[in-house]
mmCIF file of C-alpha atoms in Angstrom:
data_model
loop_
_atom_site.group_PDB
_atom_site.id
_atom_site.type_symbol
_atom_site.label_atom_id
_atom_site.label_comp_id
_atom_site.label_asym_id
_atom_site.label_seq_id
_atom_site.Cartn_x
_atom_site.Cartn_y
_atom_site.Cartn_z
ATOM 1 C CA UNK A 1 36.549 -0.354 -8.791
ATOM 2 C CA UNK A 2 36.111 -2.632 -11.796
ATOM 3 C CA UNK A 3 35.406 0.283 -14.121
ATOM 4 C CA UNK A 4 38.360 2.235 -12.755
ATOM 5 C CA UNK A 5 40.670 -0.773 -13.146
ATOM 6 C CA UNK A 6 39.719 -1.270 -16.777
ATOM 7 C CA UNK A 7 40.376 2.430 -17.355
ATOM 8 C CA UNK A 8 43.670 2.498 -15.418
ATOM 9 C CA UNK A 9 45.484 -0.793 -16.023
ATOM 10 C CA UNK A 10 46.920 0.148 -19.419
ATOM 11 C CA UNK A 11 48.499 3.275 -17.929
ATOM 12 C CA UNK A 12 50.401 1.489 -15.158
ATOM 13 C CA UNK A 13 53.812 -0.148 -15.200
ATOM 14 C CA UNK A 14 53.674 -3.973 -15.009
ATOM 15 C CA UNK A 15 54.900 -4.089 -11.411
ATOM 16 C CA UNK A 16 52.490 -1.366 -10.251
ATOM 17 C CA UNK A 17 49.628 -3.078 -12.072
ATOM 18 C CA UNK A 18 50.475 -6.372 -10.379
ATOM 19 C CA UNK A 19 50.465 -4.763 -6.933
ATOM 20 C CA UNK A 20 47.257 -2.796 -7.544
ATOM 21 C CA UNK A 21 45.525 -5.950 -8.821
ATOM 22 C CA UNK A 22 46.585 -7.824 -5.691
ATOM 23 C CA UNK A 23 45.187 -5.095 -3.444
ATOM 24 C CA UNK A 24 41.938 -5.003 -5.386
ATOM 25 C CA UNK A 25 41.447 -8.757 -5.245
ATOM 26 C CA UNK A 26 42.719 -9.447 -1.727
ATOM 27 C CA UNK A 27 41.649 -6.301 0.123
ATOM 28 C CA UNK A 28 39.367 -3.788 -1.485
ATOM 29 C CA UNK A 29 36.806 -5.908 -3.301
ATOM 30 C CA UNK A 30 36.224 -8.234 -0.288
ATOM 31 C CA UNK A 31 36.194 -5.354 2.216
ATOM 32 C CA UNK A 32 34.397 -2.583 0.310
ATOM 33 C CA UNK A 33 33.242 -3.983 -3.005
ATOM 34 C CA UNK A 34 29.548 -4.173 -2.112
ATOM 35 C CA UNK A 35 29.309 -0.623 -0.782
ATOM 36 C CA UNK A 36 27.659 2.182 -2.727
ATOM 37 C CA UNK A 37 30.342 4.749 -3.386
ATOM 38 C CA UNK A 38 28.191 7.702 -2.336
ATOM 39 C CA UNK A 39 27.820 6.186 1.150
ATOM 40 C CA UNK A 40 31.568 6.112 1.876
ATOM 41 C CA UNK A 41 33.016 8.728 4.250
ATOM 42 C CA UNK A 42 36.436 9.866 5.393
ATOM 43 C CA UNK A 43 35.586 8.709 8.916
ATOM 44 C CA UNK A 44 34.914 5.223 7.604
ATOM 45 C CA UNK A 45 38.255 5.166 5.821
ATOM 46 C CA UNK A 46 39.979 6.290 9.019
ATOM 47 C CA UNK A 47 38.426 3.333 10.849
ATOM 48 C CA UNK A 48 39.313 0.986 7.985
ATOM 49 C CA UNK A 49 42.968 2.028 7.933
ATOM 50 C CA UNK A 50 43.154 1.718 11.706
ATOM 51 C CA UNK A 51 41.781 -1.837 11.496
ATOM 52 C CA UNK A 52 44.310 -2.752 8.820
ATOM 53 C CA UNK A 53 47.066 -1.473 11.057
ATOM 54 C CA UNK A 54 45.952 -2.935 14.392
ATOM 55 C CA UNK A 55 44.237 -6.185 13.442
ATOM 56 C CA UNK A 56 45.759 -7.110 10.086
ATOM 57 C CA UNK A 57 49.228 -5.869 11.101
ATOM 58 C CA UNK A 58 49.779 -3.928 7.883
ATOM 59 C CA UNK A 59 52.714 -1.546 7.818
ATOM 60 C CA UNK A 60 52.148 2.194 7.242
ATOM 61 C CA UNK A 61 53.587 1.880 3.732
ATOM 62 C CA UNK A 62 51.184 -0.969 2.895
ATOM 63 C CA UNK A 63 48.217 1.034 4.167
ATOM 64 C CA UNK A 64 49.354 3.966 2.051
ATOM 65 C CA UNK A 65 49.317 1.676 -0.980
ATOM 66 C CA UNK A 66 45.727 0.680 -0.171
ATOM 67 C CA UNK A 67 44.859 4.351 0.107
ATOM 68 C CA UNK A 68 46.524 5.142 -3.221
ATOM 69 C CA UNK A 69 44.254 2.656 -4.996
ATOM 70 C CA UNK A 70 41.135 3.821 -3.161
ATOM 71 C CA UNK A 71 41.848 7.487 -3.668
ATOM 72 C CA UNK A 72 42.681 6.944 -7.320
ATOM 73 C CA UNK A 73 39.495 5.005 -7.985
ATOM 74 C CA UNK A 74 37.264 7.490 -6.170
ATOM 75 C CA UNK A 75 39.067 10.433 -7.776
ATOM 76 C CA UNK A 76 38.172 8.965 -11.159
ATOM 77 C CA UNK A 77 34.573 8.577 -9.984
ATOM 78 C CA UNK A 78 34.534 12.341 -9.341
ATOM 79 C CA UNK A 79 35.801 12.986 -12.892
ATOM 80 C CA UNK A 80 33.049 10.730 -14.239
ATOM 81 C CA UNK A 81 30.509 12.693 -12.154
ATOM 82 C CA UNK A 82 29.602 9.589 -10.177
ATOM 83 C CA UNK A 83 30.598 11.397 -6.969
ATOM 84 C CA UNK A 84 30.531 15.045 -5.935
ATOM 85 C CA UNK A 85 33.836 14.763 -4.027
ATOM 86 C CA UNK A 86 36.480 12.192 -3.136
ATOM 87 C CA UNK A 87 35.913 10.987 0.482
ATOM 88 C CA UNK A 88 39.339 9.322 0.600
ATOM 89 C CA UNK A 89 41.005 12.706 0.132
ATOM 90 C CA UNK A 90 40.322 13.688 3.751
ATOM 91 C CA UNK A 91 41.218 10.335 5.313
ATOM 92 C CA UNK A 92 43.989 10.211 7.913
ATOM 93 C CA UNK A 93 46.993 8.131 6.924
ATOM 94 C CA UNK A 94 49.547 6.540 9.260
ATOM 95 C CA UNK A 95 52.876 8.331 9.314
ATOM 96 C CA UNK A 96 55.323 6.971 6.786
ATOM 97 C CA UNK A 97 58.451 5.437 8.257
ATOM 98 C CA UNK A 98 61.566 5.412 6.111
ATOM 99 C CA UNK A 99 63.708 2.358 6.722
ATOM 100 C CA UNK A 100 67.166 3.034 8.086
ATOM 101 C CA UNK A 101 69.857 2.781 5.427
ATOM 102 C CA UNK A 102 72.709 0.465 6.403
ATOM 103 C CA UNK A 103 74.890 -0.070 3.334
ATOM 104 C CA UNK A 104 77.527 -2.813 3.428
ATOM 105 C CA UNK A 105 81.165 -1.888 3.887
ATOM 106 C CA UNK A 106 83.642 -2.132 0.988
ATOM 107 C CA UNK A 107 85.266 -5.124 2.717
ATOM 108 C CA UNK A 108 82.014 -7.063 2.871
ATOM 109 C CA UNK A 109 81.105 -6.115 -0.691
ATOM 110 C CA UNK A 110 84.428 -7.575 -1.845
ATOM 111 C CA UNK A 111 83.663 -10.807 0.043
ATOM 112 C CA UNK A 112 80.186 -10.891 -1.484
ATOM 113 C CA UNK A 113 81.650 -10.312 -4.941
ATOM 114 C CA UNK A 114 84.020 -13.270 -4.525
ATOM 115 C CA UNK A 115 81.149 -15.518 -3.447
ATOM 116 C CA UNK A 116 79.013 -14.312 -6.346
ATOM 117 C CA UNK A 117 81.771 -15.040 -8.863
ATOM 118 C CA UNK A 118 82.157 -18.536 -7.418
ATOM 119 C CA UNK A 119 78.416 -19.080 -7.771
ATOM 120 C CA UNK A 120 78.232 -18.218 -11.493
ATOM 121 C CA UNK A 121 79.812 -15.842 -13.954
ATOM 122 C CA UNK A 122 76.458 -14.124 -14.551
ATOM 123 C CA UNK A 123 75.746 -13.475 -10.891
ATOM 124 C CA UNK A 124 79.322 -12.392 -10.296
ATOM 125 C CA UNK A 125 78.999 -9.765 -13.016
ATOM 126 C CA UNK A 126 75.585 -8.711 -11.697
ATOM 127 C CA UNK A 127 77.025 -7.994 -8.242
ATOM 128 C CA UNK A 128 80.049 -6.213 -9.742
ATOM 129 C CA UNK A 129 77.870 -3.917 -11.837
ATOM 130 C CA UNK A 130 75.387 -3.410 -9.008
ATOM 131 C CA UNK A 131 78.171 -2.243 -6.690
ATOM 132 C CA UNK A 132 79.622 0.030 -9.361
ATOM 133 C CA UNK A 133 76.777 1.690 -11.247
ATOM 134 C CA UNK A 134 74.040 1.598 -8.607
ATOM 135 C CA UNK A 135 71.196 0.794 -10.979
ATOM 136 C CA UNK A 136 67.959 -0.826 -9.923
ATOM 137 C CA UNK A 137 67.653 -4.615 -10.084
ATOM 138 C CA UNK A 138 65.460 -4.639 -13.175
ATOM 139 C CA UNK A 139 67.769 -2.200 -14.962
ATOM 140 C CA UNK A 140 70.753 -4.449 -14.294
ATOM 141 C CA UNK A 141 68.968 -7.488 -15.664
ATOM 142 C CA UNK A 142 67.715 -5.491 -18.666
ATOM 143 C CA UNK A 143 71.145 -4.271 -19.794
ATOM 144 C CA UNK A 144 72.024 -5.325 -23.370
ATOM 145 C CA UNK A 145 75.441 -5.659 -24.995
ATOM 146 C CA UNK A 146 74.528 -3.067 -27.618
ATOM 147 C CA UNK A 147 74.315 -0.522 -24.790
ATOM 148 C CA UNK A 148 77.870 -1.198 -23.557
ATOM 149 C CA UNK A 149 80.798 0.695 -25.092
ATOM 150 C CA UNK A 150 83.950 -0.821 -23.620
ATOM 151 C CA UNK A 151 86.209 1.455 -25.671
ATOM 152 C CA UNK A 152 84.626 4.595 -24.260
ATOM 153 C CA UNK A 153 84.105 3.037 -20.825
ATOM 154 C CA UNK A 154 80.376 3.743 -20.733
ATOM 155 C CA UNK A 155 77.075 1.947 -20.688
ATOM 156 C CA UNK A 156 73.579 3.253 -21.315
ATOM 157 C CA UNK A 157 70.590 2.372 -19.146
ATOM 158 C CA UNK A 158 67.509 2.440 -21.370
ATOM 159 C CA UNK A 159 65.157 -0.216 -20.038
ATOM 160 C CA UNK A 160 64.477 -2.604 -17.203
ATOM 161 C CA UNK A 161 62.849 -6.015 -16.922
ATOM 162 C CA UNK A 162 60.253 -7.193 -14.420
ATOM 163 C CA UNK A 163 58.942 -10.634 -13.551
ATOM 164 C CA UNK A 164 55.144 -10.598 -13.622
ATOM 165 C CA UNK A 165 53.320 -13.858 -13.086
ATOM 166 C CA UNK A 166 56.287 -15.882 -14.310
ATOM 167 C CA UNK A 167 56.651 -13.798 -17.477
ATOM 168 C CA UNK A 168 59.531 -11.407 -18.156
ATOM 169 C CA UNK A 169 58.356 -7.993 -19.375
ATOM 170 C CA UNK A 170 60.685 -5.309 -20.650
ATOM 171 C CA UNK A 171 59.786 -1.703 -19.857
ATOM 172 C CA UNK A 172 61.433 1.687 -19.729
ATOM 173 C CA UNK A 173 63.239 2.943 -16.646
ATOM 174 C CA UNK A 174 61.401 4.046 -13.520
ATOM 175 C CA UNK A 175 61.912 7.707 -14.402
ATOM 176 C CA UNK A 176 61.207 7.075 -18.126
ATOM 177 C CA UNK A 177 64.641 8.511 -18.949
ATOM 178 C CA UNK A 178 67.786 7.120 -20.552
ATOM 179 C CA UNK A 179 71.103 7.743 -18.827
ATOM 180 C CA UNK A 180 74.762 7.103 -19.676
ATOM 181 C CA UNK A 181 77.030 5.824 -16.891
ATOM 182 C CA UNK A 182 80.825 5.643 -16.842
ATOM 183 C CA UNK A 183 82.602 2.425 -15.881
ATOM 184 C CA UNK A 184 86.178 2.111 -14.637
ATOM 185 C CA UNK A 185 89.014 0.465 -16.554
ATOM 186 C CA UNK A 186 89.022 -2.590 -14.266
ATOM 187 C CA UNK A 187 85.339 -3.283 -14.831
ATOM 188 C CA UNK A 188 85.739 -2.750 -18.590
ATOM 189 C CA UNK A 189 88.531 -5.341 -18.572
ATOM 190 C CA UNK A 190 86.340 -7.787 -16.644
ATOM 191 C CA UNK A 191 83.475 -7.208 -19.083
ATOM 192 C CA UNK A 192 85.763 -8.025 -22.027
ATOM 193 C CA UNK A 193 86.805 -11.270 -20.352
ATOM 194 C CA UNK A 194 83.200 -12.020 -19.460
ATOM 195 C CA UNK A 195 82.086 -11.429 -23.061
ATOM 196 C CA UNK A 196 84.725 -13.875 -24.303
ATOM 197 C CA UNK A 197 83.345 -16.522 -21.946
ATOM 198 C CA UNK A 198 79.842 -15.763 -23.206
ATOM 199 C CA UNK A 199 81.007 -16.186 -26.811
ATOM 200 C CA UNK A 200 82.868 -19.428 -25.995
ATOM 201 C CA UNK A 201 79.772 -20.865 -24.318
ATOM 202 C CA UNK A 202 77.629 -19.990 -27.328
ATOM 203 C CA UNK A 203 80.127 -21.703 -29.662
ATOM 204 C CA UNK A 204 80.126 -24.854 -27.528
ATOM 205 C CA UNK A 205 76.319 -24.875 -27.704
ATOM 206 C CA UNK A 206 76.335 -24.391 -31.473
ATOM 207 C CA UNK A 207 74.632 -20.985 -31.435
ATOM 208 C CA UNK A 208 75.593 -17.344 -31.866
ATOM 209 C CA UNK A 209 75.121 -14.584 -29.325
ATOM 210 C CA UNK A 210 72.115 -12.577 -30.522
ATOM 211 C CA UNK A 211 72.602 -9.058 -31.839
ATOM 212 C CA UNK A 212 70.482 -7.643 -29.009
ATOM 213 C CA UNK A 213 71.617 -10.114 -26.368
ATOM 214 C CA UNK A 214 71.310 -9.320 -22.681
ATOM 215 C CA UNK A 215 74.581 -8.875 -20.800
ATOM 216 C CA UNK A 216 73.318 -10.950 -17.885
ATOM 217 C CA UNK A 217 71.794 -14.086 -19.365
ATOM 218 C CA UNK A 218 72.022 -17.797 -18.614
ATOM 219 C CA UNK A 219 70.923 -18.621 -22.171
ATOM 220 C CA UNK A 220 73.761 -19.350 -24.627
ATOM 221 C CA UNK A 221 72.365 -16.930 -27.215
ATOM 222 C CA UNK A 222 71.603 -14.266 -24.588
ATOM 223 C CA UNK A 223 68.018 -13.785 -25.726
ATOM 224 C CA UNK A 224 66.537 -14.040 -22.233
ATOM 225 C CA UNK A 225 67.689 -11.916 -19.285
ATOM 226 C CA UNK A 226 68.741 -13.075 -15.852
ATOM 227 C CA UNK A 227 65.473 -13.127 -13.923
ATOM 228 C CA UNK A 228 65.202 -10.331 -11.309
ATOM 229 C CA UNK A 229 63.476 -12.600 -8.790
ATOM 230 C CA UNK A 230 66.267 -15.171 -9.179
ATOM 231 C CA UNK A 231 68.845 -12.434 -8.614
ATOM 232 C CA UNK A 232 67.196 -11.597 -5.283
ATOM 233 C CA UNK A 233 66.907 -15.251 -4.248
ATOM 234 C CA UNK A 234 70.565 -15.925 -5.095
ATOM 235 C CA UNK A 235 71.673 -12.848 -3.177
ATOM 236 C CA UNK A 236 69.748 -14.018 -0.108
ATOM 237 C CA UNK A 237 71.372 -17.444 -0.345
ATOM 238 C CA UNK A 238 74.877 -15.961 -0.341
ATOM 239 C CA UNK A 239 74.625 -12.925 1.917
ATOM 240 C CA UNK A 240 75.087 -14.746 5.251
ATOM 241 C CA UNK A 241 78.427 -16.153 4.090
ATOM 242 C CA UNK A 242 79.577 -12.582 3.538
ATOM 243 C CA UNK A 243 78.454 -11.522 7.015
ATOM 244 C CA UNK A 244 75.458 -9.627 5.622
ATOM 245 C CA UNK A 245 72.585 -11.548 7.224
ATOM 246 C CA UNK A 246 69.953 -8.840 6.716
ATOM 247 C CA UNK A 247 71.305 -7.136 3.595
ATOM 248 C CA UNK A 248 69.238 -6.797 0.436
ATOM 249 C CA UNK A 249 70.323 -6.730 -3.177
ATOM 250 C CA UNK A 250 69.026 -3.143 -3.211
ATOM 251 C CA UNK A 251 71.682 -2.268 -0.600
ATOM 252 C CA UNK A 252 74.304 -2.354 -3.357
ATOM 253 C CA UNK A 253 72.552 0.739 -4.664
ATOM 254 C CA UNK A 254 72.871 2.357 -1.238
ATOM 255 C CA UNK A 255 76.527 1.312 -1.196
ATOM 256 C CA UNK A 256 77.177 3.234 -4.417
ATOM 257 C CA UNK A 257 75.375 6.347 -3.190
ATOM 258 C CA UNK A 258 76.976 6.519 0.250
ATOM 259 C CA UNK A 259 80.479 5.781 -1.029
ATOM 260 C CA UNK A 260 80.148 8.543 -3.631
ATOM 261 C CA UNK A 261 78.872 11.007 -1.025
ATOM 262 C CA UNK A 262 81.662 10.006 1.344
ATOM 263 C CA UNK A 263 84.231 10.598 -1.387
ATOM 264 C CA UNK A 264 82.926 14.127 -1.868
ATOM 265 C CA UNK A 265 81.144 13.789 -5.208
ATOM 266 C CA UNK A 266 78.424 16.382 -5.721
ATOM 267 C CA UNK A 267 74.826 15.333 -5.194
ATOM 268 C CA UNK A 268 73.827 15.933 -8.814
ATOM 269 C CA UNK A 269 76.458 13.413 -9.965
ATOM 270 C CA UNK A 270 75.221 10.905 -7.391
ATOM 271 C CA UNK A 271 71.605 11.437 -8.490
ATOM 272 C CA UNK A 272 72.546 10.991 -12.144
ATOM 273 C CA UNK A 273 74.278 7.683 -11.498
ATOM 274 C CA UNK A 274 71.366 6.358 -9.453
ATOM 275 C CA UNK A 275 68.809 7.521 -12.002
ATOM 276 C CA UNK A 276 66.920 9.891 -9.693
ATOM 277 C CA UNK A 277 64.868 12.311 -11.762
ATOM 278 C CA UNK A 278 65.526 15.077 -9.236
ATOM 279 C CA UNK A 279 68.581 15.517 -6.964
ATOM 280 C CA UNK A 280 66.187 16.451 -4.162
ATOM 281 C CA UNK A 281 65.196 12.768 -4.024
ATOM 282 C CA UNK A 282 68.828 11.857 -3.413
ATOM 283 C CA UNK A 283 69.118 14.559 -0.752
ATOM 284 C CA UNK A 284 66.018 13.247 1.012
ATOM 285 C CA UNK A 285 67.118 9.600 1.038
ATOM 286 C CA UNK A 286 70.746 10.149 2.028
ATOM 287 C CA UNK A 287 70.437 13.222 4.240
ATOM 288 C CA UNK A 288 72.017 11.433 7.232
ATOM 289 C CA UNK A 289 75.163 10.713 5.257
ATOM 290 C CA UNK A 290 75.279 14.285 3.979
ATOM 291 C CA UNK A 291 75.318 15.517 7.581
ATOM 292 C CA UNK A 292 78.611 13.709 8.110
ATOM 293 C CA UNK A 293 80.067 15.538 5.111
ATOM 294 C CA UNK A 294 78.711 18.814 6.493
ATOM 295 C CA UNK A 295 80.588 18.204 9.759
ATOM 296 C CA UNK A 296 83.817 17.574 7.840
ATOM 297 C CA UNK A 297 83.209 20.757 5.824
ATOM 298 C CA UNK A 298 82.739 22.753 9.037
ATOM 299 C CA UNK A 299 86.049 21.462 10.399
ATOM 300 C CA UNK A 300 87.841 22.337 7.146
ATOM 301 C CA UNK A 301 86.412 25.877 7.133
ATOM 302 C CA UNK A 302 87.277 26.336 10.787
ATOM 303 C CA UNK A 303 90.908 25.450 10.162
ATOM 304 C CA UNK A 304 91.057 28.134 7.477
ATOM 305 C CA UNK A 305 89.923 30.778 9.973
ATOM 306 C CA UNK A 306 91.991 29.727 12.984
ATOM 307 C CA UNK A 307 95.346 31.309 13.625
ATOM 308 C CA UNK A 308 98.273 29.187 12.591
#
């Protein structure tokens, strides 16, 4: 595992590396670190995963993460000719359970937006953009002013930021692709007003807004982004007041997707806004909401065929 980690760590995103390192240190090295790799069997992994599920109360998705690390490490051992085959390949995994999507209503999003604006101008803009462009949390926090074109009504998502061990790291998007997203006239107007407040704050502090400043920043010069973990913590502190006791910041992304689907926008447009590399991902995640549109389509077609 140590040899595999040294080989693999430079190829992983910061957040994936952090999670893999946690699993190695907290699970795999204590549980399996002293075993000779050629003595491991699929049956043993089946028993191990069952124990993690029944006695350690790990969710199916967490067990699948453990398996991903194990299978990856042992797969590399096969490439290095340390093993003849990968015993984890034939292990039985618990069935994956996709969480039910329950996006907030437009009414509650408007209440949340008001609360966010009262909290701070940065968090208010974060919620506004999150409910409009549907980007991931790190992509929101990583947005820079140089990527916003208010005249054209567009912004470009190039990077994201992650909080790893108290340090902010900038990386490319999850799909390693840049995408341009349109913004409405109302949001463009709010961004202009917001930028003026950012400039005024910088002047009061005796600094200038940096050329590559982050849009969402609590620093007068904009050189440091709004921290993603703080965004989540602030959202949790405000959500109950908006009647969203169990909502997550990520649900703003679901809000964008389901509202677009409900309005009849094609799935490729929805996928492009969300940053899904393949529209099939969007279809898989939001299939339940697409069924509602299919029912409406059936009714429309039926009316065309019925006698007047």
